[in-house]
Coordinates of C-alpha atoms in Angstrom, one line a residue:
Chain A
M26 CA 29.8 -5.5 2.3
K27 CA 31.9 -7.1 5.3
A28 CA 31.8 -10.7 6.5
T29 CA 31.4 -10.9 10.3
G30 CA 31.8 -14.2 12.6
F31 CA 29.1 -16.1 12.3
S32 CA 27.4 -19.6 13.4
S33 CA 27.0 -21.6 10.2
Q34 CA 23.5 -22.6 11.5
L35 CA 22.4 -18.6 12.2
M36 CA 21.2 -16.7 9.0
L37 CA 19.9 -13.6 10.0
K38 CA 21.2 -11.3 12.9
I39 CA 20.0 -8.3 14.0
E40 CA 21.8 -6.2 16.3
D41 CA 20.7 -2.8 17.8
L42 CA 18.2 -2.1 15.1
F43 CA 16.6 1.4 16.2
L44 CA 14.1 3.2 14.2
K45 CA 11.9 6.4 15.2
R46 CA 9.2 7.8 13.2
G47 CA 7.0 10.5 14.7
S48 CA 6.9 9.7 18.0
F49 CA 6.9 5.8 17.7
V50 CA 10.4 4.1 18.4
L51 CA 11.5 0.9 17.4
G52 CA 14.3 -0.9 19.0
K53 CA 16.9 -1.1 19.7
L54 CA 16.4 -4.9 18.8
S55 CA 18.9 -7.5 18.7
F56 CA 18.0 -11.1 17.9
E57 CA 19.0 -14.1 15.8
V58 CA 17.2 -16.4 13.4
P59 CA 18.5 -19.6 12.5
K60 CA 19.0 -20.9 9.3
H61 CA 15.9 -22.8 7.6
S62 CA 13.5 -22.0 10.7
Y63 CA 10.3 -20.5 10.9
F64 CA 10.2 -17.5 13.0
V65 CA 7.1 -15.9 14.3
I66 CA 7.1 -12.3 15.6
L67 CA 3.9 -11.9 17.8
G68 CA 2.8 -8.6 18.5
K69 CA -0.3 -6.6 19.1
T70 CA -1.5 -4.0 16.0
G71 CA 0.8 -0.9 16.5
S72 CA 3.8 -2.4 18.1
G73 CA 5.9 -2.1 15.2
K74 CA 5.9 -5.5 13.1
T75 CA 5.9 -4.5 10.1
M76 CA 8.1 -1.6 10.4
L77 CA 10.1 -4.3 11.7
L78 CA 10.1 -6.4 8.7
E79 CA 10.4 -3.3 6.6
S80 CA 13.5 -2.4 8.3
I81 CA 14.7 -6.1 7.6
A82 CA 13.9 -6.0 3.8
G83 CA 15.6 -2.5 3.7
I84 CA 12.4 -0.7 2.7
Q85 CA 12.6 1.2 6.0
S86 CA 16.2 3.0 6.7
A87 CA 17.1 1.9 10.3
E88 CA 20.1 2.4 12.6
G89 CA 22.0 -0.9 13.6
S90 CA 23.4 -4.0 11.9
I91 CA 21.6 -6.7 9.8
Y92 CA 23.9 -9.8 8.9
F93 CA 22.8 -12.4 6.7
D94 CA 24.7 -15.2 6.3
G95 CA 27.5 -13.2 7.7
V96 CA 27.2 -10.5 5.6
D97 CA 26.3 -7.1 6.7
M98 CA 23.4 -6.1 4.8
S99 CA 22.7 -2.8 6.5
K100 CA 23.8 -0.5 3.6
V101 CA 22.9 -3.0 1.0
A102 CA 20.0 -1.6 -1.9
V103 CA 16.5 -3.4 -1.3
Q104 CA 16.7 -4.9 -4.7
K105 CA 20.3 -6.7 -4.0
R106 CA 19.0 -8.1 -0.3
N107 CA 17.3 -10.9 -2.2
F108 CA 14.7 -10.8 0.7
G109 CA 10.8 -12.0 -0.4
F110 CA 8.2 -10.1 1.1
V111 CA 4.6 -10.7 1.5
Y112 CA 2.2 -8.0 2.8
Q113 CA -1.2 -8.7 4.4
D114 CA -2.8 -6.9 1.8
F115 CA -1.1 -8.8 -1.2
I116 CA -0.2 -6.0 -3.0
L117 CA -0.5 -7.7 -6.4
F118 CA 0.2 -5.6 -9.3
P119 CA -2.9 -4.5 -10.8
N120 CA -1.5 -4.2 -14.5
M121 CA -0.2 -7.5 -15.0
S122 CA -2.2 -10.8 -15.0
V123 CA -1.5 -13.8 -12.3
E124 CA 1.0 -15.3 -14.3
K125 CA 2.7 -12.1 -15.1
N126 CA 2.6 -11.1 -11.3
I127 CA 4.4 -14.6 -10.3
R128 CA 6.8 -14.1 -13.1
Y129 CA 7.7 -10.4 -12.4
S130 CA 11.2 -11.3 -10.8
A131 CA 12.5 -12.8 -13.9
R132 CA 13.0 -9.7 -15.3
Y133 CA 15.6 -8.5 -13.2
R134 CA 17.1 -11.6 -12.0
D135 CA 18.7 -14.6 -13.6
I136 CA 16.3 -17.7 -11.9
K137 CA 17.9 -20.8 -12.1
D138 CA 15.5 -23.2 -13.8
S139 CA 12.8 -20.8 -13.8
E140 CA 10.1 -23.4 -15.7
A141 CA 10.6 -25.9 -13.6
L142 CA 10.5 -23.9 -10.1
F143 CA 7.2 -21.9 -11.8
E144 CA 5.7 -25.4 -12.2
D145 CA 6.3 -26.5 -9.2
I146 CA 5.2 -23.4 -7.5
V147 CA 2.0 -23.3 -9.4
Q148 CA 0.9 -26.8 -8.5
F149 CA 2.2 -26.5 -4.7
L150 CA 0.1 -23.7 -4.2
R151 CA -2.7 -24.8 -6.5
I152 CA -3.3 -21.7 -8.7
E153 CA -3.2 -23.9 -12.3
D154 CA -6.6 -22.7 -12.8
I155 CA -6.4 -18.9 -12.1
L156 CA -3.0 -18.1 -14.2
H157 CA -4.6 -16.2 -16.8
R158 CA -7.1 -14.3 -14.6
D159 CA -6.9 -10.5 -13.9
I160 CA -6.0 -9.8 -10.3
K161 CA -9.4 -7.9 -9.8
H162 CA -11.2 -11.2 -9.9
L163 CA -9.4 -13.2 -7.3
S164 CA -10.6 -14.2 -3.8
G165 CA -8.8 -13.4 -0.7
G166 CA -7.3 -16.7 -0.4
E167 CA -6.2 -16.9 -4.1
K168 CA -4.8 -13.5 -3.8
Q169 CA -2.9 -14.7 -1.0
R170 CA -1.4 -17.8 -2.9
V171 CA -0.3 -15.7 -5.8
A172 CA 1.5 -13.2 -3.5
I173 CA 3.5 -16.0 -2.0
A174 CA 3.9 -17.6 -5.3
R175 CA 5.4 -14.2 -6.6
A176 CA 7.5 -14.1 -3.7
I177 CA 9.1 -17.7 -3.5
F178 CA 9.7 -17.6 -7.6
S179 CA 12.1 -15.0 -6.8
R180 CA 14.3 -17.5 -5.1
P181 CA 14.8 -15.5 -1.8
K182 CA 16.8 -17.0 0.9
L183 CA 14.7 -15.1 3.4
L184 CA 11.0 -14.7 3.2
L185 CA 9.4 -11.8 5.2
L186 CA 5.6 -12.4 5.7
D187 CA 3.7 -9.4 7.1
E188 CA 0.1 -10.6 8.7
P189 CA 0.1 -13.3 5.6
L190 CA -3.4 -14.9 6.9
S191 CA -5.0 -11.8 8.5
A192 CA -6.8 -10.9 5.3
V193 CA -7.9 -14.5 4.0
D194 CA -11.3 -16.0 4.8
P195 CA -10.7 -18.7 7.7
T196 CA -12.0 -21.6 5.3
F197 CA -8.4 -21.1 3.6
R198 CA -6.6 -19.9 6.3
N199 CA -5.6 -23.5 7.5
S200 CA -4.7 -25.0 3.7
I201 CA -2.5 -21.7 3.3
M202 CA -1.0 -22.1 6.8
K203 CA 0.0 -26.1 5.8
S204 CA 1.5 -24.5 2.7
L205 CA 3.5 -22.2 4.8
K206 CA 4.8 -24.4 6.6
D207 CA 6.3 -26.5 4.0
I208 CA 7.8 -23.9 2.1
V209 CA 10.8 -23.7 4.4
K210 CA 12.0 -27.2 3.4
R211 CA 10.7 -27.5 0.3
Y212 CA 12.1 -24.2 -1.3
D213 CA 15.1 -24.1 1.1
M214 CA 14.3 -20.8 2.5
T215 CA 13.8 -19.1 6.4
I216 CA 10.7 -17.5 6.9
I217 CA 9.8 -14.7 9.4
H218 CA 6.1 -14.4 9.8
V219 CA 4.7 -11.2 11.9
T220 CA 1.4 -11.7 13.4
H221 CA -1.1 -11.2 16.2
N222 CA -2.4 -14.7 16.2
F223 CA -1.3 -17.2 18.8
R224 CA -2.9 -19.8 16.8
E225 CA -0.6 -19.0 13.7
A226 CA 2.4 -18.9 16.2
S227 CA 1.8 -22.3 17.9
F228 CA 1.2 -24.0 14.5
L229 CA 3.6 -22.6 12.3
A230 CA 6.7 -21.3 14.4
D231 CA 10.1 -22.9 15.5
R232 CA 10.8 -19.9 17.3
V233 CA 8.5 -16.9 18.6
G234 CA 9.7 -13.4 19.1
V235 CA 7.3 -11.1 21.4
L236 CA 7.3 -7.3 20.3
L237 CA 5.6 -5.2 22.0
D238 CA 5.5 -1.0 21.8
G239 CA 8.9 -1.5 19.6
K240 CA 10.8 -3.5 22.2
M241 CA 11.5 -7.3 21.4
Q242 CA 10.3 -8.5 25.0
Q243 CA 11.1 -12.4 24.4
V244 CA 12.6 -14.5 22.0
G245 CA 12.8 -18.7 22.1
P246 CA 11.3 -21.8 21.1
T247 CA 7.8 -21.5 20.6
Y248 CA 6.6 -23.5 23.6
E249 CA 8.8 -22.0 26.0
V250 CA 7.7 -18.5 24.6
L251 CA 4.0 -19.1 24.7
N252 CA 3.9 -21.0 28.3
K253 CA 6.9 -19.5 30.0
P254 CA 6.5 -15.4 29.5
K255 CA 9.2 -13.9 30.5
N256 CA 7.6 -10.8 32.1
I257 CA 4.3 -9.4 32.9
E258 CA 3.6 -7.5 29.6
V259 CA 4.8 -10.6 27.7
A260 CA 2.2 -13.0 30.0
K261 CA -0.7 -10.5 29.9
F262 CA -0.3 -10.2 26.2
L263 CA -0.4 -14.1 25.6
G264 CA -3.8 -14.0 27.5
F265 CA -2.4 -15.5 30.7
K266 CA -5.1 -14.8 33.8
N267 CA -4.5 -14.4 37.5
I268 CA -1.4 -12.8 37.1
F269 CA -0.4 -11.7 40.8
P270 CA 2.8 -10.9 43.0
T271 CA 4.6 -13.8 44.1
T272 CA 4.2 -12.1 47.6
I273 CA 0.9 -13.6 47.9
L274 CA 2.2 -17.3 47.9
G275 CA 4.5 -16.1 50.7
F276 CA 7.8 -15.3 48.7
D277 CA 9.9 -12.6 49.8
Q278 CA 11.0 -11.2 46.1
H279 CA 9.4 -8.4 44.9
N280 CA 8.6 -7.5 41.5
R281 CA 8.2 -11.0 40.5
Y282 CA 4.7 -12.6 39.5
F283 CA 3.1 -15.8 38.9
S284 CA -0.1 -16.9 37.0
V285 CA -2.5 -19.5 37.3
D286 CA -4.2 -21.3 34.7
P287 CA -8.1 -20.6 35.5
N288 CA -9.3 -24.3 35.0
K289 CA -6.8 -25.4 37.4
I290 CA -8.3 -23.9 40.5
T291 CA -10.7 -25.5 42.8
F292 CA -12.9 -24.8 45.8
G293 CA -13.2 -26.0 48.8
E294 CA -14.6 -25.8 52.5
K295 CA -11.7 -26.9 54.4
T296 CA -8.0 -25.8 54.5
R297 CA -5.4 -28.5 52.7
E298 CA -1.9 -29.0 52.8
G299 CA 0.4 -29.3 50.1
V300 CA -1.4 -26.7 47.9
Y301 CA -1.6 -23.1 47.8
C302 CA -5.1 -22.6 49.4
F303 CA -6.5 -19.1 50.2
A304 CA -9.7 -18.1 52.0
C305 CA -11.9 -15.9 49.6
E306 CA -14.9 -14.6 48.8
I307 CA -17.2 -15.1 45.8
E308 CA -17.8 -12.0 44.0
N309 CA -19.9 -13.2 40.9
I310 CA -20.9 -16.6 39.4
L311 CA -21.5 -16.9 35.6
G312 CA -23.2 -19.9 34.6
I313 CA -21.8 -20.8 31.0
S314 CA -23.0 -23.9 28.9
D315 CA -21.1 -26.6 30.9
H316 CA -19.2 -24.7 33.6
Y317 CA -19.3 -21.5 36.0
K318 CA -17.0 -18.3 35.8
V319 CA -16.1 -17.5 39.0
F320 CA -14.4 -14.4 40.6
A321 CA -13.3 -15.1 43.9
K322 CA -11.8 -12.6 45.7
V323 CA -8.5 -13.0 48.1
G324 CA -7.5 -9.9 49.9
E325 CA -7.1 -7.2 47.7
D326 CA -6.7 -9.5 44.4
T327 CA -9.6 -11.4 42.6
F328 CA -9.0 -14.7 41.0
F329 CA -10.8 -15.8 37.6
C330 CA -11.5 -19.2 38.0
K331 CA -13.3 -21.9 35.4
V332 CA -15.3 -24.5 37.1
H333 CA -16.7 -27.4 35.1
K334 CA -20.6 -27.8 36.7
S335 CA -20.0 -31.0 37.6
A336 CA -17.6 -30.2 40.1
F337 CA -20.0 -27.6 41.8
E338 CA -22.9 -30.1 42.1
G339 CA -23.9 -30.0 45.9
K340 CA -22.0 -26.7 47.0
E341 CA -24.5 -24.5 46.1
L342 CA -22.0 -21.7 46.2
K343 CA -23.6 -18.1 45.4
D344 CA -22.3 -14.6 45.4
G345 CA -21.0 -13.4 48.8
D346 CA -20.3 -16.8 50.0
K347 CA -16.8 -17.7 51.8
T348 CA -15.0 -20.5 51.1
N349 CA -11.7 -21.5 49.6
I350 CA -9.4 -21.8 46.6
Y351 CA -6.9 -24.5 45.9
I352 CA -4.2 -24.1 43.6
E353 CA -1.6 -26.9 43.2
K354 CA 1.7 -25.9 43.3
K355 CA 2.6 -27.5 39.7
D356 CA -0.2 -25.4 38.2
V357 CA 1.8 -22.1 39.3
A358 CA 3.4 -20.5 36.4
F359 CA 6.4 -18.2 37.6
I360 CA 7.0 -15.2 35.5
Chain B
M21 CA -34.8 1.9 -8.8
M22 CA -37.5 2.8 -6.2
I23 CA -40.5 5.3 -8.0
K24 CA -40.3 8.0 -5.1
D25 CA -36.7 8.9 -6.6
R26 CA -38.1 9.9 -9.9
G27 CA -39.5 13.6 -8.8
F28 CA -35.7 14.2 -7.4
L29 CA -34.0 12.7 -10.6
L30 CA -36.1 14.7 -12.9
I31 CA -35.2 17.9 -10.9
F32 CA -31.7 17.0 -11.0
A33 CA -31.7 15.9 -14.8
F34 CA -33.1 19.1 -15.4
L35 CA -30.8 21.5 -13.6
G36 CA -28.0 19.5 -15.4
S37 CA -29.5 19.7 -18.8
I38 CA -29.8 23.5 -18.6
L39 CA -25.8 23.5 -18.2
V40 CA -25.4 20.9 -21.1
L41 CA -27.7 23.1 -23.5
F42 CA -25.6 26.2 -22.4
L43 CA -22.3 24.5 -23.5
M44 CA -23.6 22.9 -26.5
M45 CA -25.6 25.7 -28.3
P46 CA -22.7 27.7 -29.5
L47 CA -20.6 24.8 -30.8
I48 CA -24.1 23.2 -32.6
K49 CA -25.1 26.5 -34.0
L50 CA -21.6 27.3 -35.1
F51 CA -21.5 24.0 -37.3
V52 CA -25.0 24.3 -38.3
S53 CA -24.5 28.2 -39.4
V54 CA -21.4 27.6 -41.2
G55 CA -22.3 24.2 -42.9
F56 CA -20.6 21.0 -44.1
L57 CA -19.5 22.6 -47.4
D58 CA -17.9 25.7 -45.9
I59 CA -16.2 23.7 -43.2
F60 CA -14.7 21.4 -46.1
T61 CA -13.4 24.2 -48.3
T62 CA -11.9 26.2 -45.4
M63 CA -10.0 23.1 -44.6
Q64 CA -8.3 23.4 -47.9
D65 CA -6.9 26.5 -47.3
K66 CA -3.0 26.1 -46.7
E67 CA -3.0 29.0 -44.3
V68 CA -6.0 27.5 -42.2
Y69 CA -4.2 23.6 -42.4
E70 CA -1.0 24.8 -41.6
S71 CA -2.2 27.0 -38.5
I72 CA -4.3 24.5 -37.2
F73 CA -1.2 21.8 -37.9
L74 CA 1.3 24.2 -36.2
T75 CA -1.3 24.6 -33.2
L76 CA -1.5 20.9 -32.7
K77 CA 2.0 20.2 -33.1
S78 CA 3.2 23.4 -30.6
S79 CA 0.7 22.0 -27.9
F80 CA 2.1 18.5 -28.5
Y81 CA 5.7 19.8 -28.1
A82 CA 4.8 21.3 -24.8
V83 CA 3.0 18.3 -23.8
L84 CA 6.1 15.9 -24.7
F85 CA 8.4 18.4 -22.8
V86 CA 6.3 18.5 -19.8
C87 CA 6.1 14.8 -19.9
I88 CA 9.8 14.4 -19.6
T89 CA 10.4 17.2 -17.1
G90 CA 6.9 17.6 -15.2
I91 CA 6.1 13.7 -14.6
P92 CA 9.7 13.2 -12.4
L93 CA 8.6 16.4 -10.9
A94 CA 4.9 15.2 -10.1
Y95 CA 6.3 11.8 -8.6
L96 CA 8.7 13.3 -6.3
I97 CA 5.8 15.9 -5.1
A98 CA 3.2 12.9 -4.4
R99 CA 6.1 10.6 -2.9
Y100 CA 8.1 12.7 -0.8
D101 CA 8.0 15.1 2.0
F102 CA 10.7 17.9 1.3
W103 CA 11.1 21.5 2.7
G104 CA 9.4 23.9 0.5
K105 CA 6.8 21.7 -0.9
S106 CA 3.8 23.5 -0.1
L107 CA 5.3 26.8 -1.6
L108 CA 6.5 24.8 -4.6
E109 CA 3.0 23.4 -5.2
S110 CA 1.3 27.0 -5.0
M111 CA 4.2 28.1 -7.5
L112 CA 3.2 25.8 -10.2
D113 CA -0.5 26.5 -9.8
I114 CA 0.6 30.3 -10.3
P115 CA 0.1 30.3 -14.4
V116 CA -3.4 29.0 -14.3
M117 CA -4.3 31.9 -12.1
V118 CA -2.7 35.0 -14.0
P119 CA -3.8 36.7 -17.0
H120 CA -2.5 34.9 -19.8
T121 CA -1.4 38.4 -21.8
A122 CA 0.3 39.0 -18.3
A123 CA 2.2 35.5 -18.6
G124 CA 2.9 36.4 -22.4
I125 CA 4.6 39.7 -20.8
A126 CA 6.4 37.9 -18.3
L127 CA 7.7 35.0 -20.6
L128 CA 9.1 38.2 -22.9
V129 CA 11.2 39.8 -20.2
A130 CA 12.3 36.4 -19.1
F131 CA 13.3 34.6 -22.6
S132 CA 13.6 37.2 -25.1
N133 CA 17.3 38.1 -23.8
G134 CA 19.2 37.2 -27.3
Y135 CA 19.8 33.5 -26.3
F136 CA 16.9 32.0 -27.5
D137 CA 14.9 32.7 -30.7
F138 CA 12.1 33.5 -29.2
I139 CA 9.9 36.2 -30.5
D140 CA 7.6 35.0 -33.3
T141 CA 9.2 31.4 -33.7
T142 CA 7.5 27.9 -32.6
T143 CA 9.7 27.7 -29.8
G144 CA 7.8 30.9 -28.6
I145 CA 4.5 29.6 -29.2
V146 CA 5.4 26.4 -27.5
S147 CA 6.8 28.2 -24.4
A148 CA 3.6 30.1 -24.0
M149 CA 1.5 27.1 -24.4
M150 CA 3.6 25.2 -21.7
F151 CA 3.9 28.0 -19.1
L152 CA 0.2 28.0 -19.0
S153 CA -1.0 24.6 -19.4
A154 CA 1.8 22.4 -17.6
P155 CA -0.1 22.3 -14.5
F156 CA -2.7 20.4 -15.6
L157 CA -0.5 17.6 -16.7
I158 CA 1.6 17.9 -13.4
N159 CA -1.5 17.8 -11.2
G160 CA -3.0 14.9 -12.9
A161 CA 0.2 13.1 -12.5
K162 CA 0.4 13.8 -9.2
E163 CA -3.0 12.7 -8.2
G164 CA -2.2 9.4 -10.3
F165 CA 0.9 8.7 -8.3
K166 CA -0.7 9.4 -5.0
K167 CA -3.6 6.6 -5.8
V168 CA -0.4 4.2 -6.6
D169 CA 0.0 2.7 -2.8
T170 CA 4.3 2.7 -2.1
K171 CA 3.9 -0.9 -1.0
Y172 CA 3.6 -1.8 -4.6
E173 CA 7.1 -0.1 -5.4
H174 CA 8.3 -1.8 -2.1
V175 CA 7.2 -5.4 -3.3
A176 CA 8.7 -4.6 -6.8
R177 CA 12.1 -3.6 -5.4
T178 CA 12.3 -7.0 -3.1
L179 CA 11.5 -8.8 -6.4
G180 CA 14.6 -7.2 -8.0
A181 CA 13.3 -4.0 -9.5
S182 CA 15.8 -0.6 -9.5
P183 CA 13.9 2.3 -8.4
M184 CA 13.8 3.1 -12.0
G185 CA 12.9 -0.5 -13.0
A186 CA 9.6 -0.2 -10.4
F187 CA 8.7 3.4 -11.7
F188 CA 8.1 2.1 -15.2
S189 CA 7.1 -1.3 -14.7
I190 CA 4.7 -0.5 -11.7
V191 CA 4.1 3.1 -11.0
L192 CA 3.9 4.4 -14.2
P193 CA 1.3 1.6 -15.9
N194 CA -0.9 2.2 -12.7
A195 CA -1.0 6.0 -13.0
R196 CA -1.4 5.9 -16.4
N197 CA -5.1 6.8 -16.7
D198 CA -4.6 10.0 -14.5
I199 CA -1.4 11.1 -16.5
I200 CA -3.3 10.6 -19.9
N201 CA -6.3 12.6 -18.6
G202 CA -3.8 15.3 -17.7
A203 CA -1.9 15.5 -20.7
L204 CA -5.0 15.7 -22.9
M205 CA -6.1 18.6 -20.8
M206 CA -3.0 20.4 -20.9
W207 CA -2.9 19.3 -24.9
S208 CA -6.6 20.7 -25.3
R209 CA -5.6 24.1 -23.1
G210 CA -2.6 24.8 -25.3
L211 CA -4.8 24.7 -28.7
G212 CA -6.9 27.1 -27.2
E213 CA -4.2 29.3 -25.6
F214 CA -4.5 32.9 -27.2
G215 CA -3.6 35.6 -24.9
A216 CA 0.2 34.6 -24.0
V217 CA 0.9 33.3 -27.6
V218 CA -0.6 36.6 -29.4
I219 CA 2.0 38.5 -27.5
I220 CA 5.1 36.4 -28.1
A221 CA 4.3 35.0 -31.6
Y222 CA 1.6 37.0 -33.9
H223 CA 3.3 35.0 -36.7
P224 CA 3.7 32.4 -37.3
M225 CA -0.1 32.6 -36.8
V226 CA -1.6 29.4 -34.3
A227 CA -5.3 28.8 -35.0
P228 CA -6.7 30.9 -32.3
V229 CA -4.7 34.0 -33.5
L230 CA -5.7 33.3 -37.1
I231 CA -9.4 33.3 -36.0
Y232 CA -8.9 36.6 -34.1
D233 CA -7.0 38.1 -37.2
R234 CA -9.6 37.0 -39.8
F235 CA -12.6 38.3 -37.3
N236 CA -10.8 41.4 -37.0
N237 CA -9.9 42.1 -40.7
F238 CA -12.9 40.0 -42.3
G239 CA -15.5 39.8 -39.9
L240 CA -17.6 36.8 -38.8
K241 CA -18.3 35.1 -41.8
Y242 CA -14.5 34.4 -42.4
S243 CA -13.5 33.4 -38.9
A244 CA -16.6 31.3 -38.3
P245 CA -15.2 28.4 -40.6
V246 CA -11.7 28.3 -39.2
A247 CA -13.0 28.4 -35.7
T248 CA -15.3 25.2 -36.9
D249 CA -12.3 23.5 -38.5
M250 CA -10.3 23.9 -35.2
I251 CA -13.1 22.8 -33.2
L252 CA -13.7 19.6 -35.2
V253 CA -10.0 18.5 -35.4
S254 CA -9.4 18.9 -31.6
V255 CA -12.4 17.0 -30.7
C256 CA -11.8 14.0 -33.1
L257 CA -8.2 14.3 -31.9
F258 CA -9.4 14.2 -28.1
L259 CA -11.7 11.2 -28.7
A260 CA -9.5 9.0 -30.5
V261 CA -6.9 9.6 -27.6
R262 CA -9.8 8.6 -25.2
F263 CA -10.7 5.4 -27.3
V264 CA -7.3 4.1 -27.8
N265 CA -6.6 4.5 -24.0
N266 CA -9.6 3.0 -23.2
R267 CA -8.9 0.2 -25.7
L268 CA -5.4 -0.6 -23.9
R269 CA -6.5 -0.3 -20.3

């Protein structure tokens, strides 16, 4: 293990991580995770999220470097890295009770103040009543809490969570999310959590990375990544609507795009100054409870707009009508 | 259960019972015709109980050896892809397919070279039993290991276990039922081994050889009680192991 120049605030530094399995290629990935942060990696199913976590844990062998607290961990055996891992399908040991599952790491590691830690974890994750149960008789939420407890009890410096909430009943999801958020400070660790769920990311993450097709497209503070996508792939993945080339706004730059929130587009007969105003033809109007979904064709492009029903009163717009759409300049997000 | 299922169930139960009857009839008939007294007195015959003990012991040694060598092999086959894996798996199944006397001849050719005390020894008997019944344990263990998700080992490793620690604490206990079933199959298959054993070691006599010897020299009347005793002991031990395994589950 060799030490390298490393900021005291950085805990994990991935450099040129590369992994090929069959036709799937992960990398080369480089990113950093600060100490005591909650880092969420967002990505679609099959984008390589689990493979990335397993590479960090040492379960999958990958090229590149993984520095942890300044030490190169690339060649360090899984059991010596001290990275906790929680899989989405819990992976509780079937031959052990809940308590033995949680205490498993004590067989191999000297856990400091293990009894106090055990009591604290059990209380924190509310698993006192199920300690002696067989794991076969636990609900999804209970299994997930036990899996998290088992990982925390091993006193990892870095906790890797692979879609930890996807197999949990929505009723318990909020309480587990709250517990996850508290873990960082309470147990002095850093968390990397992979998911495809934006809500989890926006609630939990200090920083977010977007992993698509094996490539890390964007890494940054949560608000920035979720609201200012760096490229069109990230924007599409994050569910941004109305992504068009900036040339239709009159800019010269090619290969640049903008997006506009469907709720921010308004309609009117007259042309207006100080806003982006486009003549359009109504392609389709769908009435949804309190609002209309309107598809307005501007040249070759179709804008998707959500208009409150009250805003359409008296306008009597219907399919095929010609009118104008307005977009405030402040509502344009450049990609 | 719906009433209209009854006809379907009756047909299947009838067909199944024909086979059960066919399999049970010889055993029941044997026990009935020999009688309790003969079963008991034959069991006190030194030659008989020594032969049965030798059979049980030899087959147990064969199982023990394959547990030590075959379980790691089964794990490697279940967990890893490597060059020649299919060929290796086919080769391991060959003993099940070859005639047992041919297997005995092959073992003689291979091992009666002066380095091993092989002919007419317990070592020879154990080798013959092992050669023909090892695939039952190896295949049982292999299937057991395949059922244990590799993620269990991964998690155990992240919790501090070495590969060996994860194997003994997680993989082996969770594949236990298949391994024990495989071991029981191998052991019982070894108990009945005749063709290969008789080529390598007529003496000391294992139970199947003793049954054959008595049948050949003295007829059915003298061989049937030995056969009954052997079946009785095997079934009792078989049930005992199953019972203990189920209690431990």
